[in-house]
Amino acid sequence: MSESQRIAWKRLTAEGAAIVASILLAFWIDALWDRHVEQEDLLEYLLAFEQELIESRKDIELALALSTEVLRTTDEAFAVLSDSNQDSLPGSFAETIGSIYKIHSPDLNTGAYEDMVSSGNMRLIGNRTLSDRIKQYMQTVSSVRTVNQVLWDTYYSLQVPYLKDHFVISDFGWESAEEIEDAAGLLTITPKGPYSIDSDAVKTQEFWNLLYSWKEAYSDQVRRLVVAREDCDAVLELLQLEIESL
């Protein structure tokens, strides 16, 4: 082989290597850019999810405070019903029962999480512990919603039939003058009813058991909310570290 032929092959080989290298470099740059875009998208979704968790954490705390207050008031009602020395019910007993039967539903939004899953960005979370914690929190949120729905179902199917027959529901104190005023004059306060509580029906084993079943249903909600608070805190702690790393 002549010297010129050897030089031509060397040149062709070098040119070929350069072409291959430039193609690989282009692929690498594209992959790097795609990764950068994915990280930016993930960061945006994680920030939205973090804000959602912060708001949910506030709702959990509020729902816990209101729910435990219901349990405290229920115990007050039990104390009245179990007092054998008290023949008549206190004048405030209707409002006491009314505060017991106000259902406090925690507002735990999961829209940002659902957006992250549907967009495929959930798979980009490299921290397996964080991913597992998020899934655990979502399962807890689902259980909180289920327990709250049970509370509503118990109210309508079991409690309301007895309440409407033996109490004056309009005396429960559910109407707030402030809320009515906020409704631009479209609402009015119901007048005092010409009826009274059926004391004999209230001081029965049947109502005692109904009140106890209500307390248990609310206790289930409190238990689930406590777990939700713990899971939310754990996710927030890990999530903030993940956001910082991005």
Coordinates of N, CA and C in Angstrom, one line a residue:
M1 N 0.9 -1.2 0.0 CA 0.0 0.0 0.0 C 0.9 1.2 0.0
S2 N 0.5 2.2 -0.9 CA 1.4 3.4 -1.0 C 1.1 4.3 0.2
E3 N 2.1 5.2 0.3 CA 2.0 6.2 1.5 C 0.8 7.0 1.4
S4 N 0.4 7.4 0.2 CA -0.8 8.3 0.0 C -2.1 7.5 0.4
Q5 N -2.1 6.2 0.1 CA -3.3 5.4 0.5 C -3.4 5.3 2.0
R6 N -2.2 5.1 2.7 CA -2.2 5.0 4.1 C -2.7 6.3 4.8
I7 N -2.3 7.4 4.2 CA -2.7 8.7 4.8 C -4.2 8.9 4.6
A8 N -4.7 8.5 3.4 CA -6.2 8.6 3.1 C -7.0 7.8 4.1
W9 N -6.5 6.6 4.4 CA -7.3 5.7 5.4 C -7.2 6.4 6.8
K10 N -6.1 6.9 7.1 CA -6.0 7.5 8.4 C -6.9 8.7 8.5
R11 N -7.0 9.5 7.4 CA -7.8 10.7 7.4 C -9.3 10.3 7.5
L12 N -9.7 9.2 6.7 CA -11.1 8.7 6.7 C -11.4 8.2 8.1
T13 N -10.5 7.5 8.7 CA -10.8 6.9 10.0 C -11.0 8.0 11.0
A14 N -10.1 9.0 10.9 CA -10.2 10.2 11.9 C -11.5 10.9 11.6
E15 N -11.8 11.1 10.4 CA -13.1 11.8 10.1 C -14.3 11.0 10.6
G16 N -14.2 9.7 10.3 CA -15.3 8.8 10.8 C -15.5 8.9 12.3
A17 N -14.3 8.8 13.0 CA -14.3 8.9 14.5 C -14.9 10.2 14.9
A18 N -14.5 11.3 14.2 CA -15.0 12.6 14.6 C -16.5 12.7 14.4
I19 N -17.0 12.1 13.3 CA -18.5 12.1 13.0 C -19.2 11.3 14.1
V20 N -18.7 10.1 14.4 CA -19.3 9.3 15.5 C -19.3 10.0 16.8
A21 N -18.1 10.7 17.1 CA -18.0 11.4 18.4 C -19.0 12.6 18.4
S22 N -19.1 13.3 17.3 CA -20.1 14.4 17.3 C -21.5 13.9 17.4
I23 N -21.8 12.8 16.9 CA -23.2 12.2 17.0 C -23.4 11.8 18.5
L24 N -22.4 11.1 19.1 CA -22.6 10.7 20.5 C -22.7 11.9 21.4
L25 N -21.9 13.0 21.0 CA -21.9 14.2 21.8 C -23.3 14.9 21.7
A26 N -23.9 14.8 20.5 CA -25.2 15.4 20.3 C -26.3 14.6 21.1
F27 N -26.1 13.3 21.1 CA -27.1 12.5 21.9 C -26.9 12.8 23.4
W28 N -25.6 12.9 23.8 CA -25.4 13.2 25.2 C -26.0 14.5 25.6
I29 N -25.8 15.5 24.7 CA -26.3 16.9 25.0 C -27.8 16.8 25.1
D30 N -28.5 16.1 24.1 CA -29.9 16.0 24.1 C -30.4 15.3 25.4
A31 N -29.7 14.2 25.8 CA -30.1 13.5 27.0 C -29.9 14.3 28.2
L32 N -28.8 15.1 28.2 CA -28.6 16.0 29.3 C -29.7 17.1 29.4
W33 N -30.1 17.6 28.2 CA -31.1 18.6 28.2 C -32.4 18.1 28.6
D34 N -32.7 16.8 28.1 CA -34.0 16.2 28.5 C -34.0 16.0 30.0
R35 N -32.9 15.6 30.6 CA -32.8 15.3 32.0 C -33.0 16.7 32.7
H36 N -32.4 17.7 32.2 CA -32.6 19.0 32.8 C -34.1 19.5 32.8
V37 N -34.7 19.2 31.7 CA -36.1 19.6 31.6 C -37.0 18.8 32.5
E38 N -36.6 17.5 32.6 CA -37.4 16.6 33.5 C -37.2 17.0 35.0
Q39 N -36.0 17.4 35.3 CA -35.7 17.9 36.7 C -36.5 19.2 37.0
E40 N -36.5 20.1 36.0 CA -37.3 21.3 36.2 C -38.8 21.0 36.3
D41 N -39.3 20.1 35.5 CA -40.7 19.7 35.7 C -41.0 19.1 37.0
L42 N -40.1 18.2 37.4 CA -40.2 17.5 38.7 C -40.2 18.5 39.8
L43 N -39.3 19.5 39.8 CA -39.2 20.5 40.8 C -40.5 21.3 40.9
E44 N -41.1 21.7 39.8 CA -42.3 22.4 39.7 C -43.5 21.6 40.4
Y45 N -43.5 20.3 40.0 CA -44.6 19.5 40.6 C -44.3 19.3 42.1
L46 N -43.1 19.1 42.5 CA -42.8 18.9 44.0 C -43.1 20.2 44.8
L47 N -42.9 21.3 44.2 CA -43.2 22.6 44.9 C -44.7 22.7 45.1
A48 N -45.4 22.4 44.1 CA -46.9 22.4 44.1 C -47.4 21.4 45.2
F49 N -46.8 20.2 45.2 CA -47.2 19.2 46.1 C -46.9 19.6 47.5
E50 N -45.7 20.3 47.7 CA -45.3 20.7 49.0 C -46.4 21.7 49.6
Q51 N -46.8 22.7 48.7 CA -47.8 23.7 49.1 C -49.1 23.0 49.5
E52 N -49.5 22.0 48.7 CA -50.7 21.2 49.0 C -50.6 20.5 50.3
L53 N -49.5 20.0 50.6 CA -49.3 19.3 51.9 C -49.3 20.3 53.1
I54 N -48.7 21.5 52.9 CA -48.8 22.5 54.0 C -50.2 22.9 54.3
E55 N -51.0 23.1 53.2 CA -52.4 23.4 53.4 C -53.2 22.3 54.1
S56 N -52.9 21.1 53.6 CA -53.6 19.9 54.2 C -53.2 19.7 55.7
R57 N -52.0 20.0 56.0 CA -51.5 19.9 57.4 C -52.3 20.8 58.3
K58 N -52.6 22.0 57.8 CA -53.5 23.0 58.5 C -54.9 22.4 58.7
D59 N -55.4 21.8 57.6 CA -56.8 21.3 57.7 C -56.8 20.1 58.6
I60 N -55.8 19.3 58.7 CA -55.7 18.1 59.6 C -55.8 18.6 61.0
E61 N -55.0 19.7 61.3 CA -54.9 20.2 62.7 C -56.3 20.8 63.1
L62 N -56.9 21.5 62.1 CA -58.2 22.1 62.4 C -59.3 21.0 62.7
A63 N -59.3 20.0 61.8 CA -60.2 18.9 61.9 C -60.0 18.1 63.2
L64 N -58.7 18.0 63.6 CA -58.4 17.3 64.9 C -59.0 18.1 66.1
A65 N -58.8 19.4 66.0 CA -59.2 20.3 67.1 C -60.8 20.2 67.2
L66 N -61.4 20.3 66.1 CA -62.9 20.3 66.1 C -63.5 18.9 66.5
S67 N -62.8 17.9 66.0 CA -63.3 16.5 66.3 C -63.1 16.1 67.8
T68 N -61.9 16.5 68.3 CA -61.7 16.2 69.7 C -62.7 17.1 70.6
E69 N -63.0 18.3 70.1 CA -64.0 19.1 70.9 C -65.4 18.4 70.9
V70 N -65.7 17.7 69.8 CA -67.0 17.0 69.7 C -66.9 15.8 70.7
L71 N -65.8 15.1 70.8 CA -65.7 14.1 71.8 C -65.8 14.6 73.2
R72 N -65.2 15.7 73.5 CA -65.3 16.3 74.8 C -66.8 16.7 75.2
T73 N -67.5 17.3 74.2 CA -68.9 17.7 74.4 C -69.7 16.4 74.6
T74 N -69.4 15.4 73.8 CA -70.2 14.1 74.0 C -70.0 13.6 75.4
D75 N -68.9 13.7 76.0 CA -68.7 13.2 77.4 C -69.5 14.1 78.3
E76 N -69.6 15.4 78.0 CA -70.5 16.2 78.8 C -71.9 15.8 78.8
A77 N -72.4 15.4 77.6 CA -73.8 14.9 77.4 C -74.0 13.6 78.2
F78 N -72.9 12.7 78.2 CA -73.0 11.5 78.9 C -73.1 11.8 80.4
A79 N -72.4 12.8 80.9 CA -72.4 13.1 82.3 C -73.8 13.6 82.7
V80 N -74.5 14.4 81.8 CA -75.9 14.8 82.1 C -76.8 13.6 82.2
L81 N -76.7 12.7 81.2 CA -77.6 11.6 81.1 C -77.4 10.6 82.2
S82 N -76.2 10.5 82.7 CA -75.9 9.5 83.8 C -76.1 10.0 85.2
D83 N -76.5 11.3 85.3 CA -76.7 11.9 86.6 C -78.1 11.6 87.1
S84 N -78.2 10.7 88.0 CA -79.5 10.2 88.5 C -80.2 11.2 89.4
N85 N -79.5 12.2 89.8 CA -80.0 13.3 90.7 C -80.6 14.4 89.9
Q86 N -80.5 14.4 88.6 CA -81.0 15.5 87.8 C -82.2 15.0 87.0
D87 N -83.4 15.4 87.3 CA -84.6 15.0 86.7 C -84.8 15.6 85.4
S88 N -84.6 16.9 85.3 CA -84.8 17.7 84.0 C -83.5 17.9 83.3
L89 N -83.6 18.1 82.0 CA -82.4 18.4 81.2 C -82.0 19.9 81.3
P90 N -80.7 20.2 81.3 CA -80.4 21.6 81.3 C -80.9 22.4 80.1
G91 N -81.1 23.7 80.2 CA -81.7 24.5 79.1 C -80.8 24.5 77.9
S92 N -79.5 24.3 78.1 CA -78.5 24.3 77.0 C -78.3 22.9 76.4
F93 N -79.1 21.9 76.8 CA -78.8 20.6 76.3 C -79.0 20.4 74.8
A94 N -80.0 21.1 74.3 CA -80.3 21.0 72.8 C -79.1 21.5 72.0
E95 N -78.5 22.6 72.5 CA -77.3 23.1 71.8 C -76.1 22.2 72.0
T96 N -76.0 21.6 73.1 CA -75.0 20.6 73.4 C -75.0 19.5 72.4
I97 N -76.3 19.0 72.2 CA -76.5 17.9 71.2 C -76.2 18.4 69.8
G98 N -76.6 19.6 69.6 CA -76.4 20.2 68.2 C -74.9 20.3 67.9
S99 N -74.0 20.6 68.9 CA -72.6 20.7 68.6 C -72.0 19.4 68.5
I100 N -72.6 18.4 69.1 CA -72.1 17.0 68.9 C -72.3 16.5 67.5
Y101 N -73.5 16.8 66.9 CA -73.9 16.3 65.6 C -73.5 17.2 64.5
K102 N -72.6 18.1 64.7 CA -72.0 18.9 63.6 C -70.8 18.0 63.0
I103 N -70.9 17.7 61.8 CA -69.8 16.8 61.2 C -68.7 17.7 60.6
H104 N -67.5 17.5 61.1 CA -66.4 18.2 60.6 C -65.6 17.3 59.6
S105 N -65.6 17.7 58.4 CA -65.0 16.9 57.3 C -63.6 17.6 56.9
P106 N -62.5 16.9 57.1 CA -61.2 17.4 56.8 C -61.1 17.6 55.3
D107 N -60.5 18.7 54.8 CA -60.4 19.0 53.4 C -59.0 18.7 53.0
L108 N -58.7 17.4 52.6 CA -57.3 17.0 52.3 C -57.2 16.9 50.7
N109 N -56.7 18.0 50.1 CA -56.6 18.0 48.7 C -55.4 17.1 48.2
T110 N -55.6 16.4 47.1 CA -54.6 15.6 46.5 C -54.4 15.9 45.0
G111 N -54.8 17.1 44.6 CA -54.8 17.4 43.1 C -53.4 17.5 42.6
A112 N -52.4 18.1 43.4 CA -51.0 18.2 42.9 C -50.4 16.9 42.8
Y113 N -50.7 16.0 43.8 CA -50.2 14.6 43.7 C -50.7 13.9 42.5
E114 N -52.0 14.0 42.2 CA -52.6 13.3 41.1 C -52.0 13.9 39.8
D115 N -51.7 15.2 39.7 CA -51.1 15.8 38.5 C -49.7 15.2 38.3
M116 N -49.0 15.0 39.4 CA -47.6 14.5 39.4 C -47.6 13.1 38.9
V117 N -48.6 12.3 39.3 CA -48.7 10.9 38.9 C -49.1 10.8 37.4
S118 N -50.1 11.5 37.0 CA -50.6 11.5 35.7 C -49.6 12.0 34.6
S119 N -48.7 12.9 35.1 CA -47.7 13.5 34.1 C -46.5 12.5 34.0
G120 N -46.4 11.5 34.9 CA -45.3 10.6 34.9 C -44.1 11.1 35.7
N121 N -44.2 12.2 36.3 CA -43.1 12.8 37.1 C -42.9 12.1 38.4
M122 N -43.9 11.3 38.9 CA -43.7 10.6 40.1 C -42.5 9.6 40.0
R123 N -42.3 9.0 38.8 CA -41.3 8.0 38.6 C -39.9 8.6 38.7
L124 N -39.8 10.0 38.6 CA -38.5 10.7 38.5 C -37.9 10.9 39.9
I125 N -38.8 10.7 41.0 CA -38.3 10.8 42.3 C -37.3 9.7 42.6
G126 N -36.0 10.2 42.8 CA -35.0 9.2 43.1 C -34.9 8.6 44.5
N127 N -35.5 9.3 45.4 CA -35.5 8.9 46.8 C -36.6 7.9 47.1
R128 N -36.2 6.6 47.2 CA -37.2 5.6 47.3 C -38.0 5.7 48.6
T129 N -37.3 6.2 49.7 CA -38.0 6.4 51.0 C -39.1 7.5 50.8
L130 N -38.8 8.5 50.1 CA -39.8 9.6 49.9 C -41.0 9.0 49.1
S131 N -40.7 8.3 48.0 CA -41.8 7.7 47.2 C -42.7 6.8 48.1
D132 N -42.1 6.0 48.9 CA -42.9 5.1 49.8 C -43.7 5.8 50.8
R133 N -43.1 6.9 51.3 CA -43.8 7.7 52.3 C -45.0 8.4 51.7
I134 N -44.8 8.9 50.5 CA -45.9 9.6 49.8 C -47.1 8.6 49.5
K135 N -46.8 7.4 49.1 CA -47.8 6.4 48.9 C -48.5 6.1 50.2
Q136 N -47.7 6.0 51.3 CA -48.3 5.7 52.6 C -49.3 6.8 53.0
Y137 N -48.8 8.0 52.8 CA -49.7 9.2 53.1 C -51.0 9.2 52.3
M138 N -50.9 8.9 51.0 CA -52.1 8.8 50.2 C -53.1 7.7 50.7
Q139 N -52.5 6.6 51.1 CA -53.4 5.6 51.7 C -54.1 6.1 52.9
T140 N -53.4 6.8 53.7 CA -53.9 7.4 55.0 C -55.0 8.4 54.6
V141 N -54.8 9.2 53.6 CA -55.8 10.2 53.2 C -57.1 9.5 52.8
S142 N -56.9 8.4 52.0 CA -58.0 7.6 51.6 C -58.8 7.0 52.8
S143 N -58.1 6.6 53.8 CA -58.8 6.0 55.0 C -59.5 7.1 55.8
V144 N -58.9 8.3 55.8 CA -59.6 9.5 56.5 C -60.9 9.8 55.8
R145 N -60.9 9.8 54.4 CA -62.1 10.1 53.7 C -63.1 9.0 53.9
T146 N -62.7 7.7 54.0 CA -63.6 6.6 54.2 C -64.3 6.7 55.5
V147 N -63.5 7.0 56.6 CA -64.0 7.1 57.9 C -65.0 8.3 58.0
N148 N -64.7 9.4 57.3 CA -65.6 10.5 57.4 C -66.9 10.2 56.7
Q149 N -66.8 9.4 55.6 CA -68.0 9.0 54.9 C -68.9 8.1 55.8
V150 N -68.2 7.2 56.5 CA -68.9 6.4 57.5 C -69.6 7.2 58.5
L151 N -69.0 8.3 58.9 CA -69.6 9.3 59.9 C -70.9 9.8 59.3
W152 N -70.9 10.3 58.0 CA -72.0 10.8 57.4 C -73.1 9.7 57.2
D153 N -72.7 8.5 56.8 CA -73.7 7.5 56.7 C -74.3 7.1 58.0
T154 N -73.5 7.1 59.0 CA -74.1 6.7 60.4 C -75.1 7.8 60.8
Y155 N -74.7 9.1 60.5 CA -75.6 10.2 60.9 C -77.0 10.0 60.2
Y156 N -77.0 9.8 58.9 CA -78.3 9.8 58.2 C -79.1 8.5 58.5
S157 N -78.4 7.4 58.5 CA -79.1 6.1 58.6 C -79.5 5.8 60.1
L158 N -78.6 6.2 61.1 CA -78.9 5.7 62.4 C -79.3 6.9 63.4
Q159 N -78.6 8.0 63.3 CA -78.9 9.1 64.2 C -80.1 10.0 63.9
V160 N -80.2 10.4 62.7 CA -81.3 11.3 62.3 C -82.7 10.8 62.6
P161 N -83.0 9.5 62.3 CA -84.3 9.1 62.6 C -84.7 9.3 64.1
Y162 N -83.8 9.1 65.0 CA -84.1 9.3 66.4 C -84.1 10.8 66.8
L163 N -83.2 11.5 66.2 CA -83.1 13.0 66.5 C -84.4 13.7 66.1
K164 N -84.9 13.4 64.9 CA -86.0 14.1 64.4 C -87.3 13.8 65.2
D165 N -87.3 12.6 65.8 CA -88.5 12.2 66.5 C -88.5 12.7 67.9
H166 N -87.4 13.0 68.5 CA -87.3 13.3 70.0 C -86.6 14.6 70.3
F167 N -86.1 15.3 69.3 CA -85.5 16.6 69.6 C -86.1 17.6 68.7
V168 N -85.8 18.9 69.0 CA -86.2 20.0 68.1 C -84.9 20.4 67.4
I169 N -84.7 19.9 66.2 CA -83.5 20.1 65.5 C -83.2 21.6 65.3
S170 N -84.2 22.4 65.1 CA -84.0 23.9 64.9 C -83.4 24.6 66.1
D171 N -83.4 23.9 67.3 CA -82.9 24.5 68.5 C -81.4 24.0 68.7
F172 N -80.9 23.3 67.8 CA -79.5 22.8 67.9 C -78.4 23.9 67.8
G173 N -78.8 25.1 67.4 CA -77.9 26.2 67.3 C -77.0 26.1 66.1
W174 N -77.4 25.5 65.0 CA -76.6 25.3 63.8 C -76.6 26.6 63.0
E175 N -77.6 27.4 63.1 CA -77.7 28.7 62.3 C -76.8 29.8 63.0
S176 N -75.9 30.3 62.2 CA -75.0 31.3 62.8 C -75.5 32.7 62.2
A177 N -75.7 33.6 63.1 CA -76.1 35.0 62.7 C -75.1 35.6 61.7
E178 N -73.8 35.3 62.0 CA -72.7 35.9 61.2 C -72.8 35.3 59.8
E179 N -73.0 34.0 59.7 CA -73.1 33.3 58.4 C -74.3 33.8 57.6
I180 N -75.4 34.0 58.3 CA -76.6 34.5 57.6 C -76.4 35.9 57.1
E181 N -75.7 36.7 57.9 CA -75.4 38.1 57.5 C -74.5 38.1 56.3
D182 N -73.6 37.1 56.2 CA -72.6 37.1 55.1 C -73.3 36.6 53.8
A183 N -74.5 36.1 53.9 CA -75.2 35.6 52.7 C -76.0 36.7 52.1
A184 N -75.6 37.9 52.3 CA -76.2 39.1 51.6 C -77.7 39.1 51.8
G185 N -78.2 38.8 53.0 CA -79.6 38.9 53.3 C -80.5 37.8 52.7
L186 N -79.9 36.8 52.1 CA -80.7 35.8 51.4 C -81.2 34.7 52.4
L187 N -80.6 34.7 53.6 CA -81.0 33.7 54.6 C -81.7 34.3 55.8
T188 N -82.4 33.5 56.5 CA -83.1 34.0 57.7 C -82.9 33.0 58.8
I189 N -83.0 33.5 60.1 CA -82.9 32.6 61.2 C -84.3 32.0 61.5
T190 N -84.3 30.7 61.7 CA -85.6 30.0 62.0 C -86.1 30.4 63.4
P191 N -87.3 30.7 63.5 CA -87.9 31.1 64.9 C -87.8 30.0 65.9
K192 N -87.9 30.3 67.1 CA -88.0 29.3 68.2 C -89.2 28.4 68.0
G193 N -89.0 27.1 67.9 CA -90.1 26.2 67.7 C -91.0 26.0 68.9
P194 N -92.3 25.8 68.7 CA -93.2 25.6 69.9 C -93.2 24.2 70.4
Y195 N -92.0 23.6 70.4 CA -91.9 22.2 70.8 C -90.8 22.1 71.8
S196 N -90.6 20.9 72.4 CA -89.6 20.7 73.4 C -89.0 19.3 73.2
I197 N -87.8 19.1 73.8 CA -87.2 17.8 73.8 C -88.0 16.8 74.5
D198 N -88.1 15.6 74.0 CA -88.7 14.5 74.7 C -87.8 13.9 75.7
S199 N -87.8 14.4 76.9 CA -86.9 14.0 77.9 C -86.9 12.5 78.2
D200 N -88.1 12.0 78.2 CA -88.2 10.5 78.5 C -87.5 9.7 77.5
A201 N -87.5 10.1 76.2 CA -86.9 9.4 75.1 C -85.4 9.6 75.2
V202 N -84.9 10.8 75.6 CA -83.5 11.1 75.7 C -82.8 10.3 76.8
K203 N -83.5 10.1 77.9 CA -82.9 9.4 79.0 C -83.3 7.9 78.9
T204 N -82.9 7.3 77.8 CA -83.1 5.9 77.6 C -81.8 5.2 77.2
Q205 N -81.8 3.9 77.3 CA -80.7 3.1 76.9 C -80.5 3.2 75.4
E206 N -81.6 3.4 74.6 CA -81.5 3.5 73.2 C -80.7 4.7 72.8
F207 N -81.0 5.9 73.4 CA -80.3 7.1 73.0 C -78.9 7.0 73.5
W208 N -78.7 6.5 74.7 CA -77.3 6.3 75.2 C -76.4 5.5 74.2
N209 N -77.0 4.4 73.7 CA -76.2 3.6 72.7 C -76.0 4.3 71.4
L210 N -77.0 5.1 71.0 CA -76.8 5.9 69.8 C -75.7 6.9 70.0
L211 N -75.7 7.6 71.1 CA -74.6 8.6 71.4 C -73.3 7.9 71.5
Y212 N -73.2 6.7 72.0 CA -72.0 6.0 72.1 C -71.5 5.6 70.8
S213 N -72.4 5.1 69.9 CA -71.9 4.7 68.5 C -71.4 5.9 67.8
W214 N -72.0 7.1 68.0 CA -71.5 8.4 67.4 C -70.2 8.7 67.9
K215 N -70.0 8.6 69.2 CA -68.6 8.9 69.8 C -67.6 7.9 69.2
E216 N -67.9 6.7 69.0 CA -67.0 5.7 68.4 C -66.6 6.1 67.0
A217 N -67.7 6.5 66.2 CA -67.4 6.9 64.8 C -66.5 8.1 64.8
Y218 N -66.7 9.1 65.6 CA -65.9 10.3 65.7 C -64.5 9.9 66.2
S219 N -64.4 9.0 67.1 CA -63.1 8.5 67.6 C -62.2 7.9 66.5
D220 N -62.9 7.2 65.6 CA -62.2 6.6 64.4 C -61.6 7.7 63.6
Q221 N -62.4 8.8 63.4 CA -61.9 9.9 62.6 C -60.7 10.5 63.3
V222 N -60.7 10.7 64.6 CA -59.6 11.3 65.3 C -58.3 10.4 65.1
R223 N -58.5 9.1 65.3 CA -57.4 8.2 65.1 C -56.7 8.3 63.7
R224 N -57.6 8.3 62.7 CA -57.1 8.4 61.3 C -56.4 9.8 61.1
L225 N -56.9 10.8 61.7 CA -56.3 12.2 61.5 C -55.0 12.2 62.2
V226 N -54.8 11.6 63.3 CA -53.5 11.6 64.0 C -52.5 10.9 63.1
V227 N -52.8 9.8 62.5 CA -51.9 9.1 61.6 C -51.6 10.0 60.4
A228 N -52.6 10.6 59.9 CA -52.5 11.5 58.7 C -51.5 12.6 59.0
R229 N -51.6 13.2 60.2 CA -50.7 14.3 60.7 C -49.2 13.8 60.7
E230 N -49.0 12.6 61.2 CA -47.7 12.0 61.3 C -47.1 11.7 59.9
D231 N -47.9 11.1 59.1 CA -47.5 10.8 57.7 C -47.2 12.1 56.9
C232 N -48.1 13.1 57.1 CA -47.9 14.4 56.4 C -46.6 15.0 56.8
D233 N -46.3 15.0 58.1 CA -45.0 15.6 58.6 C -43.8 14.9 58.0
A234 N -43.9 13.5 58.0 CA -42.8 12.7 57.5 C -42.5 13.0 56.0
V235 N -43.6 13.1 55.2 CA -43.5 13.5 53.8 C -42.9 14.8 53.6
L236 N -43.4 15.8 54.3 CA -42.9 17.2 54.2 C -41.4 17.3 54.5
E237 N -40.9 16.6 55.5 CA -39.5 16.6 55.9 C -38.7 16.1 54.7
L238 N -39.1 14.9 54.2 CA -38.3 14.3 53.1 C -38.4 15.1 51.8
L239 N -39.6 15.7 51.6 CA -39.9 16.4 50.4 C -39.0 17.7 50.3
Q240 N -38.9 18.3 51.4 CA -38.1 19.6 51.5 C -36.6 19.3 51.2
L241 N -36.1 18.1 51.6 CA -34.7 17.7 51.3 C -34.6 17.4 49.8
E242 N -35.6 16.8 49.3 CA -35.6 16.5 47.8 C -35.6 17.7 47.0
I243 N -36.4 18.7 47.4 CA -36.5 20.0 46.7 C -35.1 20.7 46.7
E244 N -34.5 20.7 47.9 CA -33.2 21.3 48.1 C -32.2 20.7 47.2
S245 N -32.2 19.4 47.0 CA -31.2 18.6 46.2 C -31.4 19.0 44.7
L246 N -32.6 19.4 44.3 CA -32.9 19.7 42.9 C -32.5 21.1 42.6

